[in-house]
PDB file of C-alpha atoms in Angstrom:
ATOM      1  CA  MET O   1      -2.023 -10.802 -31.450  1.00 63.00           C
ATOM      2  CA  HIS O   2       1.225  -7.765 -30.292  1.00 83.00           C
ATOM      3  CA  ALA O   3       0.745  -6.875 -26.616  1.00 88.00           C
ATOM      4  CA  PHE O   4       0.141  -3.284 -27.350  1.00 88.00           C
ATOM      5  CA  ASP O   5      -2.905  -4.642 -28.356  1.00 90.00           C
ATOM      6  CA  ILE O   6      -3.765  -6.480 -26.082  1.00 92.00           C
ATOM      7  CA  LEU O   7      -3.116  -4.084 -23.609  1.00 93.00           C
ATOM      8  CA  GLY O   8      -4.930  -0.643 -25.872  1.00 93.00           C
ATOM      9  CA  ASP O   9      -8.504  -2.104 -25.207  1.00 96.00           C
ATOM     10  CA  PRO O  10      -9.597  -0.660 -21.857  1.00 96.00           C
ATOM     11  CA  VAL O  11     -11.869  -3.229 -21.455  1.00 97.00           C
ATOM     12  CA  ARG O  12      -8.757  -5.741 -21.666  1.00 97.00           C
ATOM     13  CA  ARG O  13      -7.184  -3.634 -19.292  1.00 96.00           C
ATOM     14  CA  ARG O  14      -9.570  -3.210 -16.846  1.00 97.00           C
ATOM     15  CA  ILE O  15     -10.164  -6.982 -16.777  1.00 97.00           C
ATOM     16  CA  LEU O  16      -6.000  -7.444 -16.124  1.00 96.00           C
ATOM     17  CA  GLU O  17      -6.504  -5.119 -13.440  1.00 96.00           C
ATOM     18  CA  LEU O  18      -9.250  -7.153 -11.662  1.00 97.00           C
ATOM     19  CA  LEU O  19      -7.123 -10.690 -11.609  1.00 97.00           C
ATOM     20  CA  ALA O  20      -4.124  -8.069 -10.259  1.00 95.00           C
ATOM     21  CA  ARG O  21      -6.099  -8.436  -7.249  1.00 95.00           C
ATOM     22  CA  ASP O  22      -7.187 -12.082  -7.169  1.00 95.00           C
ATOM     23  CA  GLU O  23      -8.514 -14.755  -9.003  1.00 96.00           C
ATOM     24  CA  GLN O  24     -11.701 -13.628 -10.439  1.00 96.00           C
ATOM     25  CA  CYS O  25     -14.637 -16.452 -11.356  1.00 96.00           C
ATOM     26  CA  SER O  26     -15.943 -15.405 -14.514  1.00 96.00           C
ATOM     27  CA  GLY O  27     -19.444 -14.234 -13.963  1.00 96.00           C
ATOM     28  CA  ASP O  28     -17.989 -11.106 -11.090  1.00 97.00           C
ATOM     29  CA  ILE O  29     -15.942  -9.772 -13.958  1.00 97.00           C
ATOM     30  CA  VAL O  30     -18.992  -9.334 -16.081  1.00 97.00           C
ATOM     31  CA  ILE O  31     -20.716  -7.964 -13.950  1.00 97.00           C
ATOM     32  CA  VAL O  32     -17.649  -5.610 -12.670  1.00 97.00           C
ATOM     33  CA  ILE O  33     -17.376  -4.714 -16.855  1.00 98.00           C
ATOM     34  CA  GLN O  34     -20.921  -4.147 -17.526  1.00 97.00           C
ATOM     35  CA  ARG O  35     -21.718  -2.339 -15.624  1.00 97.00           C
ATOM     36  CA  GLU O  36     -18.924  -0.024 -15.745  1.00 97.00           C
ATOM     37  CA  PHE O  37     -18.616  -0.246 -20.268  1.00 97.00           C
ATOM     38  CA  GLY O  38     -21.865  -0.657 -20.606  1.00 97.00           C
ATOM     39  CA  ILE O  39     -20.889  -3.695 -22.477  1.00 97.00           C
ATOM     40  CA  SER O  40     -23.150  -6.939 -23.327  1.00 96.00           C
ATOM     41  CA  GLN O  41     -21.944 -10.621 -21.225  1.00 96.00           C
ATOM     42  CA  PRO O  42     -20.842 -11.581 -24.928  1.00 97.00           C
ATOM     43  CA  ALA O  43     -18.923  -9.137 -25.834  1.00 97.00           C
ATOM     44  CA  VAL O  44     -16.799  -9.550 -22.663  1.00 97.00           C
ATOM     45  CA  SER O  45     -15.923 -13.281 -23.053  1.00 96.00           C
ATOM     46  CA  GLN O  46     -15.075 -12.275 -26.406  1.00 97.00           C
ATOM     47  CA  HIS O  47     -12.235 -10.085 -24.356  1.00 97.00           C
ATOM     48  CA  LEU O  48     -11.826 -12.850 -21.478  1.00 97.00           C
ATOM     49  CA  LYS O  49     -11.056 -15.717 -25.194  1.00 97.00           C
ATOM     50  CA  VAL O  50      -8.400 -12.809 -26.895  1.00 96.00           C
ATOM     51  CA  LEU O  51      -7.390 -12.414 -22.457  1.00 97.00           C
ATOM     52  CA  ARG O  52      -6.948 -16.237 -22.455  1.00 96.00           C
ATOM     53  CA  ASP O  53      -6.291 -16.550 -26.714  1.00 95.00           C
ATOM     54  CA  SER O  54      -2.581 -14.398 -25.710  1.00 94.00           C
ATOM     55  CA  GLY O  55      -1.756 -15.988 -23.077  1.00 95.00           C
ATOM     56  CA  PHE O  56      -2.107 -12.719 -20.273  1.00 96.00           C
ATOM     57  CA  ALA O  57      -5.029 -14.961 -19.153  1.00 97.00           C
ATOM     58  CA  ASP O  58      -6.105 -17.841 -17.421  1.00 96.00           C
ATOM     59  CA  VAL O  59      -8.878 -20.242 -17.197  1.00 97.00           C
ATOM     60  CA  ARG O  60      -9.892 -22.922 -14.507  1.00 96.00           C
ATOM     61  CA  ALA O  61     -13.151 -24.804 -13.908  1.00 95.00           C
ATOM     62  CA  ASP O  62     -14.562 -24.577 -10.942  1.00 94.00           C
ATOM     63  CA  GLY O  63     -17.630 -27.060 -10.731  1.00 94.00           C
ATOM     64  CA  ALA O  64     -20.060 -25.218 -13.690  1.00 93.00           C
ATOM     65  CA  ARG O  65     -17.699 -21.870 -12.698  1.00 95.00           C
ATOM     66  CA  ARG O  66     -14.617 -20.850 -14.957  1.00 95.00           C
ATOM     67  CA  VAL O  67     -12.158 -18.505 -13.053  1.00 97.00           C
ATOM     68  CA  TYR O  68      -9.802 -16.278 -14.876  1.00 97.00           C
ATOM     69  CA  SER O  69      -6.304 -15.156 -13.203  1.00 97.00           C
ATOM     70  CA  ILE O  70      -3.789 -13.713 -14.497  1.00 96.00           C
ATOM     71  CA  GLU O  71      -0.556 -15.078 -16.584  1.00 94.00           C
ATOM     72  CA  ALA O  72       2.900 -12.669 -15.511  1.00 89.00           C
ATOM     73  CA  GLY O  73       4.768 -13.714 -19.084  1.00 90.00           C
ATOM     74  CA  PRO O  74       3.194 -11.409 -21.378  1.00 91.00           C
ATOM     75  CA  LEU O  75       3.348  -8.980 -18.820  1.00 89.00           C
ATOM     76  CA  ARG O  76       7.225  -9.921 -17.725  1.00 89.00           C
ATOM     77  CA  GLU O  77       7.618  -9.273 -22.051  1.00 88.00           C
ATOM     78  CA  VAL O  78       6.348  -6.048 -22.029  1.00 88.00           C
ATOM     79  CA  ASP O  79       7.965  -4.944 -19.319  1.00 88.00           C
ATOM     80  CA  GLN O  80      11.285  -5.392 -20.514  1.00 89.00           C
ATOM     81  CA  TRP O  81       9.760  -3.978 -23.459  1.00 87.00           C
ATOM     82  CA  MET O  82       9.627  -0.302 -21.576  1.00 85.00           C
ATOM     83  CA  GLY O  83      12.656  -1.492 -20.225  1.00 86.00           C
ATOM     84  CA  GLN O  84      14.572   1.038 -22.773  1.00 87.00           C
ATOM     85  CA  PHE O  85      12.077   3.546 -22.113  1.00 84.00           C
ATOM     86  CA  ARG O  86      12.570   4.079 -17.706  1.00 80.00           C
ATOM     87  CA  GLY O  87      15.480   6.591 -17.925  1.00 80.00           C
ATOM     88  CA  PHE O  88      13.202   8.910 -19.509  1.00 79.00           C
ATOM     89  CA  TRP O  89      11.307   8.921 -15.986  1.00 76.00           C
ATOM     90  CA  GLU O  90      13.220   7.183 -13.211  1.00 75.00           C
ATOM     91  CA  HIS O  91      15.584  10.095 -12.042  1.00 75.00           C
ATOM     92  CA  LYS O  92      12.196  13.200 -12.209  1.00 75.00           C
ATOM     93  CA  LEU O  93      10.427   9.292  -9.369  1.00 73.00           C
ATOM     94  CA  ASP O  94      14.036  10.021  -8.052  1.00 78.00           C
ATOM     95  CA  ALA O  95      14.029  13.642  -7.179  1.00 79.00           C
ATOM     96  CA  LEU O  96      10.461  13.567  -7.127  1.00 79.00           C
ATOM     97  CA  ALA O  97      11.134  10.852  -3.957  1.00 82.00           C
ATOM     98  CA  THR O  98      13.822  13.652  -2.101  1.00 86.00           C
ATOM     99  CA  GLU O  99      11.815  16.642  -2.346  1.00 86.00           C
ATOM    100  CA  ILE O 100       8.952  14.071  -0.431  1.00 88.00           C
ATOM    101  CA  ALA O 101      11.775  13.092   2.532  1.00 87.00           C
ATOM    102  CA  ARG O 102      13.113  17.172   2.331  1.00 88.00           C
ATOM    103  CA  GLY O 103       9.351  18.924   3.317  1.00 85.00           C
ATOM    104  CA  LYS O 104       8.847  15.689   5.560  1.00 85.00           C
ATOM    105  CA  ARG O 105      11.633  16.691   6.861  1.00 85.00           C
ATOM    106  CA  ASN O 106      10.986  20.603   7.704  1.00 85.00           C
ATOM    107  CA  ARG O 107       7.697  20.017   8.686  1.00 85.00           C
ATOM    108  CA  ARG O 108       9.366  17.296  11.663  1.00 84.00           C
ATOM    109  CA  ARG O 109      11.416  20.822  12.744  1.00 79.00           C
TER     110      ARG O 109
END
């Protein structure tokens, strides 16, 4: 499965957002995803499996719990691919930062 097929699903993107903050046990992930998306525990488990199998997430046993963490490799590949398009928005962000700084200076005067 291609990285954008993985990231194209809002449930998997949300799981990755949770993992980007810190490691999460599967039970905590299930609670958040069920609350936000209204899907079953087996459905959440299937999304976690897709993330594991595609290399976006890693899992380790901690007693009876399964603790998930994010794997940076596939995200790095996505970032590298996106690099060819960065020029379309970076100069606009730089110009915005300049205008914000100019506005702050004018307010201090």
